[in-house]
CSV table of C-alpha atoms in Angstrom, one decimal:
chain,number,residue,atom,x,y,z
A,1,UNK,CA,110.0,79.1,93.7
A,2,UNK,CA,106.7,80.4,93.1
A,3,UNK,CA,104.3,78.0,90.8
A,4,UNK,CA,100.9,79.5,89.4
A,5,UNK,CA,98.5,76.8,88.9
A,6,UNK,CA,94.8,76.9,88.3
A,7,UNK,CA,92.9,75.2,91.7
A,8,UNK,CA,95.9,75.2,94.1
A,9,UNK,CA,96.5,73.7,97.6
A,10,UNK,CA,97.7,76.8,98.7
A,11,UNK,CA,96.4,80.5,98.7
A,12,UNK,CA,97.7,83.7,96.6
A,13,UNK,CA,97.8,87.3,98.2
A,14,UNK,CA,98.4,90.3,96.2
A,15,UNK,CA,99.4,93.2,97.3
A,16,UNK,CA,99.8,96.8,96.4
A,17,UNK,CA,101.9,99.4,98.1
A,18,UNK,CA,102.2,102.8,96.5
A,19,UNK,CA,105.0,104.7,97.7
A,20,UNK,CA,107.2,108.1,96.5
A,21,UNK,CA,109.6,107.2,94.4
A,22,UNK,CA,112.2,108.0,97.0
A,23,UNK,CA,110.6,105.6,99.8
A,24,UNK,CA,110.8,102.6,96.7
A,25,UNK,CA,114.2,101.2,97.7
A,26,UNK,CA,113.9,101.5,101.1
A,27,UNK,CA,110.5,99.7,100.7
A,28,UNK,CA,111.9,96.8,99.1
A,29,UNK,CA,114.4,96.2,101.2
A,30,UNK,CA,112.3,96.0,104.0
A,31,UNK,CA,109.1,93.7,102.0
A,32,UNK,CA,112.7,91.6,101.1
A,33,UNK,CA,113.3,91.6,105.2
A,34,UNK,CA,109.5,90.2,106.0
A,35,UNK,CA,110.4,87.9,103.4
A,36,UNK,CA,113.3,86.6,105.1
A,37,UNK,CA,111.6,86.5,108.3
A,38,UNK,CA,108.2,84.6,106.8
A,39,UNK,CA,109.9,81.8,104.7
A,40,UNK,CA,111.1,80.2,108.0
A,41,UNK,CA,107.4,80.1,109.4
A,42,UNK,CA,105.0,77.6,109.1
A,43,UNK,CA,102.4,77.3,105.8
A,44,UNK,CA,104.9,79.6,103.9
A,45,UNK,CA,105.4,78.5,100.4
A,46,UNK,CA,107.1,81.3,98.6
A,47,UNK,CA,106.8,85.3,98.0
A,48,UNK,CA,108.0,87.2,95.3
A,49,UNK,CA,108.7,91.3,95.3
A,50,UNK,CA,108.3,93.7,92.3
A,51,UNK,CA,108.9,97.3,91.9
A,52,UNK,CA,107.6,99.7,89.2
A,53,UNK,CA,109.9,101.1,87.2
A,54,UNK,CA,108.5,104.7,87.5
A,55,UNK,CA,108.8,104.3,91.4
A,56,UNK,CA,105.5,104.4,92.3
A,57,UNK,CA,104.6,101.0,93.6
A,58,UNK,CA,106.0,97.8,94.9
A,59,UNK,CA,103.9,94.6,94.5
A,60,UNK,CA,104.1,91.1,96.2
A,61,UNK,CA,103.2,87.7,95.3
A,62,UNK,CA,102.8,85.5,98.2
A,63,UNK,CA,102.1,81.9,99.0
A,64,UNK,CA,100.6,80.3,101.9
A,65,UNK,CA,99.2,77.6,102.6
A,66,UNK,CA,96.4,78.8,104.4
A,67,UNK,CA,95.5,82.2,105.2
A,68,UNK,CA,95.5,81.7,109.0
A,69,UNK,CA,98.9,80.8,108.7
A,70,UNK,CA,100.0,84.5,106.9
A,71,UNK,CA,97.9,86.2,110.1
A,72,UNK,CA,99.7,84.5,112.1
A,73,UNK,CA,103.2,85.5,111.4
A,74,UNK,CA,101.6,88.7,110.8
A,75,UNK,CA,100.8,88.8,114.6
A,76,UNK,CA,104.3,87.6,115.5
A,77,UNK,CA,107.0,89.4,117.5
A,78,UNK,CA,109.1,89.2,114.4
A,79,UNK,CA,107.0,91.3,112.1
A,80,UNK,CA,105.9,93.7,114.9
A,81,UNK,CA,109.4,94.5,115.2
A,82,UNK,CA,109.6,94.9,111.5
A,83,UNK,CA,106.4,96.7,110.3
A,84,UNK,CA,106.9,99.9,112.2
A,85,UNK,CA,109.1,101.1,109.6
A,86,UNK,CA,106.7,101.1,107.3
A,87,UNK,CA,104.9,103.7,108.7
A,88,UNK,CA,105.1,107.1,106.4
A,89,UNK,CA,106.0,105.1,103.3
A,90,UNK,CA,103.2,103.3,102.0
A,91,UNK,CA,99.6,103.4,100.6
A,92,UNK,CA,98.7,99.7,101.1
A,93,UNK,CA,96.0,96.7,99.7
A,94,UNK,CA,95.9,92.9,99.7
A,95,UNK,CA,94.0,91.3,97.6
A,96,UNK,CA,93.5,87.2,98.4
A,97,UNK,CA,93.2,86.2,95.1
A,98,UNK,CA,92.1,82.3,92.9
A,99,UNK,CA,94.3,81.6,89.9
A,100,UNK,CA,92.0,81.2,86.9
A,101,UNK,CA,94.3,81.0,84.3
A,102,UNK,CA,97.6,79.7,83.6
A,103,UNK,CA,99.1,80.1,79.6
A,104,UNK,CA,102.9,78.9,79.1
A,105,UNK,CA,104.5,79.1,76.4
C-alpha cells in the first residue's frame, strides 16, 4: 500500500502518459502488467495506476527504494519483453519527485 510521508526512506516517481482515448485501456492493462512484474524485484515498495476520466492520460505513483533499483528492472529481460507494446500509444514523462506535504483528515 502506498504511504505519502514528508522526508521518506524511499523515492517517488511520477509519471505522465498521454494517450488516445482508445489506447487508455489497453495502456492500463499493460502499466498494471509492469506492475506485476516490478513488485517481485528488489527495492520495490508499491505503485499505484490512474486513468483520466476523459481518456487522455494515465498516471503512476511509484515507490522505490532507490532509484538504481527502478533502472534496474527497467533494464531487465522482463520489461524489455514488456515495453515494446508501448510503442504507438503513449506520450511519456517521469518526474522523481520529494513529498513536501502530507494533510489528512
Amino acid at each position: 500500500m502506498p504511504e505519502i510521508r514528508e522526508s521518506p526512506d524511499y523515492v517517488t516517481f511520477i509519471n505522465v502518459f498521454e494517450v488516445r482515448p482508445e489506447d487508455q485501456p489497453d495502456v492500463v492493462k499493460i502499466l498494471l502488467e509492469t506492475m506485476e512484474v516490478a513488485s517481485k524485484c528488489e527495492g520495490f515498495i508499491s505503485a499505484s495506476a490512474h486513468r483520466s476520466l476523459d481518456g487522455t492520460h494515465v498516471f503512476t505513483y511509484l515507490q522505490w527504494r532507490r532509484p538504481e533499483d527502478l533502472r534496474a528492472y527497467q533494464a531487465s529481460p522482463e520489461f524489455q519483453e514488456i515495453a515494446p507494446r508501448f510503442a504507438g500509444r503513449i506520450q511519456f514523462e517521469s518526474f522523481q519527485c520529494d513529498v513536501v506535504h502530507v494533510a489528512e483528515a
